[in-house]
PDB file of C-alpha atoms in Angstrom:
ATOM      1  CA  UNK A   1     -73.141   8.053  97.933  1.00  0.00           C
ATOM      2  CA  UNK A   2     -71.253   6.453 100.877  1.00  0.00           C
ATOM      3  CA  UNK A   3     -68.711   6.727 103.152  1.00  0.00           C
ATOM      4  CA  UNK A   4     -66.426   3.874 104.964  1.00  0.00           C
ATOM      5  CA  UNK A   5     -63.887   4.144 107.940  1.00  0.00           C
ATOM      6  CA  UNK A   6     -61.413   1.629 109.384  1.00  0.00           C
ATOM      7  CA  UNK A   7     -59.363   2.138 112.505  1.00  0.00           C
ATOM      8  CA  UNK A   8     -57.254  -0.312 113.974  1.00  0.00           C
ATOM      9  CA  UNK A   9     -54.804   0.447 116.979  1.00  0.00           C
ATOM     10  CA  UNK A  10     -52.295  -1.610 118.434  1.00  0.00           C
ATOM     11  CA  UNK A  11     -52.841  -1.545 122.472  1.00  0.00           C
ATOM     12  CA  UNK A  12     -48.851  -0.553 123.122  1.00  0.00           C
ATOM     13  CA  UNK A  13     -49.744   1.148 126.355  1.00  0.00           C
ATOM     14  CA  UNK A  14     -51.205  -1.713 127.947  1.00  0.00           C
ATOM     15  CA  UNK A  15     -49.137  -4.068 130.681  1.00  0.00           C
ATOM     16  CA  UNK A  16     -46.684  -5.694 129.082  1.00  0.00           C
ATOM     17  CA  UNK A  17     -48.578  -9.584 128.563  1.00  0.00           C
ATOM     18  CA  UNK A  18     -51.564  -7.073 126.774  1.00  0.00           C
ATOM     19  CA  UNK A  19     -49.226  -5.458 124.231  1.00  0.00           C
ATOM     20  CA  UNK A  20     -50.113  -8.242 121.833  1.00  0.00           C
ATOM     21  CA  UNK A  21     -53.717  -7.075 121.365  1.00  0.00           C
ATOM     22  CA  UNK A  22     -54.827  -4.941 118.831  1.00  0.00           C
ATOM     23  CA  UNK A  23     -58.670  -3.695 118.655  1.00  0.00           C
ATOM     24  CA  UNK A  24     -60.345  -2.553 115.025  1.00  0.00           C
ATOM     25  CA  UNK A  25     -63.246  -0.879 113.955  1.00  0.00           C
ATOM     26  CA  UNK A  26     -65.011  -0.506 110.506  1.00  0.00           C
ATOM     27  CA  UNK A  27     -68.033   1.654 109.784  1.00  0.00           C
ATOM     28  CA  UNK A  28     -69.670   1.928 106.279  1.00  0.00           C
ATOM     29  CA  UNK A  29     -72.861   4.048 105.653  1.00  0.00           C
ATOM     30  CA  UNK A  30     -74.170   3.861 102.104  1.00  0.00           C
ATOM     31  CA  UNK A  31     -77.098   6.635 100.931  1.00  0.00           C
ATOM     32  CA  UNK A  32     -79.539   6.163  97.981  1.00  0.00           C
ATOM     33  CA  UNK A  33     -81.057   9.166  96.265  1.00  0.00           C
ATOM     34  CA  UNK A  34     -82.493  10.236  93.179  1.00  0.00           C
ATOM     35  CA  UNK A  35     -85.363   9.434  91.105  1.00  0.00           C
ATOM     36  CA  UNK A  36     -85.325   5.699  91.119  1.00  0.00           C
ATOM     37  CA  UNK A  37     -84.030   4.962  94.760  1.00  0.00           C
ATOM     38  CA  UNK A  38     -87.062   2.514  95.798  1.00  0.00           C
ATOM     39  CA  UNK A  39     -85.747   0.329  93.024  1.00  0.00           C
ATOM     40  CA  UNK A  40     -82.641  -0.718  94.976  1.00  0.00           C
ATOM     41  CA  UNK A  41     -83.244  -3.593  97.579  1.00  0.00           C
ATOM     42  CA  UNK A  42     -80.960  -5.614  99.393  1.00  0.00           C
ATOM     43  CA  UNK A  43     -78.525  -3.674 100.569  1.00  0.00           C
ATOM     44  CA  UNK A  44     -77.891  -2.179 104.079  1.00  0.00           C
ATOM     45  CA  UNK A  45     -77.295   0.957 104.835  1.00  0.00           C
ATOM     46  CA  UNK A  46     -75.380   1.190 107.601  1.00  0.00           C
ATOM     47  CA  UNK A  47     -72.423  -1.699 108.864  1.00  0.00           C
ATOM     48  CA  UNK A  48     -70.167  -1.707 112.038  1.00  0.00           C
ATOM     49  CA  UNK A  49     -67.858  -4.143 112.525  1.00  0.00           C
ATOM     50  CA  UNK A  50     -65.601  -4.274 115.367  1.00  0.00           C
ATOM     51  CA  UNK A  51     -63.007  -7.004 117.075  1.00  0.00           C
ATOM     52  CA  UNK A  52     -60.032  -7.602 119.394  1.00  0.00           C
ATOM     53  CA  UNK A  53     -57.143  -9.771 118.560  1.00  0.00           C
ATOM     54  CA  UNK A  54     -55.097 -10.768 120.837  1.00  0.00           C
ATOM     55  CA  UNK A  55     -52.072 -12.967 119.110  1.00  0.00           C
ATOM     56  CA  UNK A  56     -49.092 -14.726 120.457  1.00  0.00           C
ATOM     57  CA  UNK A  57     -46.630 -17.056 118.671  1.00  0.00           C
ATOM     58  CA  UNK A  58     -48.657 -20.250 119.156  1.00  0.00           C
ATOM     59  CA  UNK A  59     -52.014 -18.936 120.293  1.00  0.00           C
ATOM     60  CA  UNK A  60     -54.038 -16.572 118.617  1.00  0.00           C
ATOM     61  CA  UNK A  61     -57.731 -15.489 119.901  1.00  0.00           C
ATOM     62  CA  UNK A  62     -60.320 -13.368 117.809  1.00  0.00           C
ATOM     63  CA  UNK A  63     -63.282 -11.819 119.161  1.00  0.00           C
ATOM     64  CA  UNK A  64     -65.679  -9.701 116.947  1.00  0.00           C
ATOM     65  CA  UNK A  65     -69.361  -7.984 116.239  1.00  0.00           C
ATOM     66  CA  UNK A  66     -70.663  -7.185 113.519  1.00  0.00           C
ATOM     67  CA  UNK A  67     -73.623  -4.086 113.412  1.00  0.00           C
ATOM     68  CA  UNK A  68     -76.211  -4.105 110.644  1.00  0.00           C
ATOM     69  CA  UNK A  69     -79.145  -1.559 110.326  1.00  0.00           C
ATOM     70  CA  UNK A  70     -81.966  -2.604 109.003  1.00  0.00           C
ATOM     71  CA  UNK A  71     -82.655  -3.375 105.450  1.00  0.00           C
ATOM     72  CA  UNK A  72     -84.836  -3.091 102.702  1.00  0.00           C
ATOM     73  CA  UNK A  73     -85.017  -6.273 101.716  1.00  0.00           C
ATOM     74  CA  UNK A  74     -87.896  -7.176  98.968  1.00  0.00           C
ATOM     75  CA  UNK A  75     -90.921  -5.189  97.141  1.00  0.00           C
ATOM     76  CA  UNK A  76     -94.209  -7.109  97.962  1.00  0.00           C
ATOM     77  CA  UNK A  77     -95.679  -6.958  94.628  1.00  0.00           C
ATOM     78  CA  UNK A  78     -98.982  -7.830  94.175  1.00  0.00           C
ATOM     79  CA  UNK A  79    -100.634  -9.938  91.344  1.00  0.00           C
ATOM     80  CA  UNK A  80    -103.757  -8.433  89.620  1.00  0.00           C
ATOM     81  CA  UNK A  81    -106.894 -10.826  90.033  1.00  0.00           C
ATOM     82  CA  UNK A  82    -105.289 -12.581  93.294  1.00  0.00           C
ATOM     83  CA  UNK A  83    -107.197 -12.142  96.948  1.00  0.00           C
ATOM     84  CA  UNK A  84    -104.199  -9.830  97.903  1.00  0.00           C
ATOM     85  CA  UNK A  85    -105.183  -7.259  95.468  1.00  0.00           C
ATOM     86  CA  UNK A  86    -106.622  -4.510  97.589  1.00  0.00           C
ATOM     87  CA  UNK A  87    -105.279  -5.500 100.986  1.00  0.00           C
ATOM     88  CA  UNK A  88    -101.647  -4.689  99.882  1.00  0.00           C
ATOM     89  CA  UNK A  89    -100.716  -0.991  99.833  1.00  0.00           C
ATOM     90  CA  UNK A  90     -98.464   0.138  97.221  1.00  0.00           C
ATOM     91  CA  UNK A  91     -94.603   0.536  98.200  1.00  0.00           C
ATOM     92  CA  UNK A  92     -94.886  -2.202 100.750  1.00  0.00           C
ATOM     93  CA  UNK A  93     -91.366  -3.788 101.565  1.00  0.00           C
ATOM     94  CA  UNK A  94     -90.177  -6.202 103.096  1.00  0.00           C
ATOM     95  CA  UNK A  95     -87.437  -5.478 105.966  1.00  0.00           C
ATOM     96  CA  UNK A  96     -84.638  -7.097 107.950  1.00  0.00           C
ATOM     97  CA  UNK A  97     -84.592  -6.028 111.081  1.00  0.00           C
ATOM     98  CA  UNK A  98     -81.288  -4.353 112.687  1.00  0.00           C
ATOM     99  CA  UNK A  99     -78.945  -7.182 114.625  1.00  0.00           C
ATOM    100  CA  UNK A 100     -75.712  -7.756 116.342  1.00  0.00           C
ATOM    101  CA  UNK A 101     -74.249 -10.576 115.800  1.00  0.00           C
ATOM    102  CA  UNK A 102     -70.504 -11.927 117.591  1.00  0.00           C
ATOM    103  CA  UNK A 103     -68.219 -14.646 117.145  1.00  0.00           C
ATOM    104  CA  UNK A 104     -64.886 -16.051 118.150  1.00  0.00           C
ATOM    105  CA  UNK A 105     -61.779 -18.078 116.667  1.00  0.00           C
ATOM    106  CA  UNK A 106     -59.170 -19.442 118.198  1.00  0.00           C
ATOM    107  CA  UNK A 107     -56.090 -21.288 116.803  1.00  0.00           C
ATOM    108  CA  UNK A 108     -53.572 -23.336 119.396  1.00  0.00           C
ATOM    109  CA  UNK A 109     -50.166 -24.321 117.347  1.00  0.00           C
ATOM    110  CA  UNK A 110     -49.156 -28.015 119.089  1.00  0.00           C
ATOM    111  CA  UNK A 111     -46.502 -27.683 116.247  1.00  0.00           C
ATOM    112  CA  UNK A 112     -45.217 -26.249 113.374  1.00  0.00           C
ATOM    113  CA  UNK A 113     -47.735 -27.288 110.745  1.00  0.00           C
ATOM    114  CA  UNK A 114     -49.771 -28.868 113.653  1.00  0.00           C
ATOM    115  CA  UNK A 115     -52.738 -27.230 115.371  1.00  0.00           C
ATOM    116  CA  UNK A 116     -56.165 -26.653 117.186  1.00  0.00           C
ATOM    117  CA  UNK A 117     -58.994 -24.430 116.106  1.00  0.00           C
ATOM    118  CA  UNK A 118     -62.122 -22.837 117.000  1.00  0.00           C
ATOM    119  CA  UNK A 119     -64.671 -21.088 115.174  1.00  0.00           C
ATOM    120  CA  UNK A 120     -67.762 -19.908 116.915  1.00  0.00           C
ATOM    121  CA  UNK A 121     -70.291 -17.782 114.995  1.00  0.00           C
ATOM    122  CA  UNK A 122     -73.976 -15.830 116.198  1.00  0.00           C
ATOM    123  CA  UNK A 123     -72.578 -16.645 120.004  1.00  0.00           C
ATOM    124  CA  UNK A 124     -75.783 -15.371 121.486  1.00  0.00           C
ATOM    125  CA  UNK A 125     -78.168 -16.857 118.649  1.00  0.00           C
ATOM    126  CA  UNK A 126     -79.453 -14.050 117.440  1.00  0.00           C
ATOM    127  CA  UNK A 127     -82.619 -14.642 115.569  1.00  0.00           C
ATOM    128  CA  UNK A 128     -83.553 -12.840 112.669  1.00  0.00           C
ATOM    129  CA  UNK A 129     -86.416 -10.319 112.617  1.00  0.00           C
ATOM    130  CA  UNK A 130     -88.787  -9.775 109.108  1.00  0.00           C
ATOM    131  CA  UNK A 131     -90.898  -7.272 108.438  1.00  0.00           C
ATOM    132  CA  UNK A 132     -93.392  -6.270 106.045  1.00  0.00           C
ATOM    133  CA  UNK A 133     -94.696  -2.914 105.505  1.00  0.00           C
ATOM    134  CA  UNK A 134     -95.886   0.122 103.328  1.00  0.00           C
ATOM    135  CA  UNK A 135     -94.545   4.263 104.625  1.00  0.00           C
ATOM    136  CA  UNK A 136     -97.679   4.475 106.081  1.00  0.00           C
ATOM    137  CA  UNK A 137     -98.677   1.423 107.577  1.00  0.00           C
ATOM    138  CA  UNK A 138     -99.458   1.854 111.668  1.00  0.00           C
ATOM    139  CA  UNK A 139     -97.159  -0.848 113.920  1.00  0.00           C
ATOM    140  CA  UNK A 140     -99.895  -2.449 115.172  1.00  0.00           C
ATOM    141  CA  UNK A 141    -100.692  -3.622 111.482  1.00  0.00           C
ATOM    142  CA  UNK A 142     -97.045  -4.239 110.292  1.00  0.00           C
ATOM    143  CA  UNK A 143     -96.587  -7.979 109.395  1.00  0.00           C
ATOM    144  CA  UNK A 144     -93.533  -9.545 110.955  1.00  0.00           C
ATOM    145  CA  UNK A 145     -91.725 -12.811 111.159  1.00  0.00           C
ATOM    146  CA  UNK A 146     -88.929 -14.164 113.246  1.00  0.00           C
ATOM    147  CA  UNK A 147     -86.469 -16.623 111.865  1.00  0.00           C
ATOM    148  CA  UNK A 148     -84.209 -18.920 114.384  1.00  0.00           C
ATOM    149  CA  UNK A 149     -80.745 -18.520 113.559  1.00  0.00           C
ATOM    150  CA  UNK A 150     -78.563 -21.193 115.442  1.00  0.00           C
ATOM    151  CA  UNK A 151     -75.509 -20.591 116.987  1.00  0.00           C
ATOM    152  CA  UNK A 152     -72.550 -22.912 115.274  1.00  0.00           C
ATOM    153  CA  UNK A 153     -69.810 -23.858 116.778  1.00  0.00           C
ATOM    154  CA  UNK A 154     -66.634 -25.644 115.092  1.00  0.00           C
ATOM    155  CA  UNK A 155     -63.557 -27.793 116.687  1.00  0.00           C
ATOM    156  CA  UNK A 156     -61.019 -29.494 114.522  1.00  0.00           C
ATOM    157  CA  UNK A 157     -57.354 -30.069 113.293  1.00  0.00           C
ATOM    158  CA  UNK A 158     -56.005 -27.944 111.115  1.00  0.00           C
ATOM    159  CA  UNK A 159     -52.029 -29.569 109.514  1.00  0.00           C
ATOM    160  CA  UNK A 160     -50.393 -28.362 106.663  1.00  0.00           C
ATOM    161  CA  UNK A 161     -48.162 -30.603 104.755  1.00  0.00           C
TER     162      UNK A 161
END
């Protein structure tokens, strides 16, 4: 089961220069149940994304976030006759943790088919946050990694011909 909502809303009672802006919003919460709901991984529950536009005739700028909660990602299974059978609890997953992440585009026209571009993604670098756990395992025992996630930034030329 699952629900999604958009909302996107011209700023029309802005100063005049602002009127150009527009500001969005998109929620989705999805819901497992039933019998065999440990079985499905990978997918995240809840996702908010959110931006402001603000667009001109030559110069366009995009800001925007995205929200997502954290995630079952993996089961940890564990291989009979290995040294991690007893020390792994049964229904131990592996999770992402929740994370924010923004970015910005920008597009300059110089002419018709002529123009500048930016594309800026993670802007603050957020890392990403692993861990691994069973329902009853206590935080001071819960496994967990952190990943470095750069921040990437592109300039270029964009013609059409």
């Amino acid at each position: 089961a699952g629900v999604e909502a958009s909302y996107r809303q011209d700023l029309w009672f802005v100063p005049s220069w602002l009127k150009v802006m527009q500001v969005w919003v998109i929620y989705t919460h999805l819901r497992v149940s039933g019998e065999n709901d440990e079985d499905f991984v990978g997918f995240t529950p809840d996702i908010l994304s959110f931006g402001v536009n603000y667009i001109r005739s030559r110069f366009s700028l995009r800001l925007t976030g995205a929200y997502q909660a954290e995630t079952r990602k993996s089961y940890i299974q564990v291989v009979p006759g290995t040294s991690n059978e007893g020390f792994i609890p049964p229904r131990t997953y592996e999770y992402q943790a929740a994370a924010t992440q923004y970015g910005v585009s920008a597009e300059y026209a110089l002419a018709k088919r002529l123009s500048l571009y930016l594309n800026w993604s993670n802007v603050f670098a957020e890392d990403r946050r692993i861990s691994r756990r069973a329902p009853d395992t206590p935080a001071y025992a819960q496994r967990s990694q952190r990943y470095v996630v750069p921040s990437y930034l592109m300039l270029g030329v964009r013609g059409r011909f």
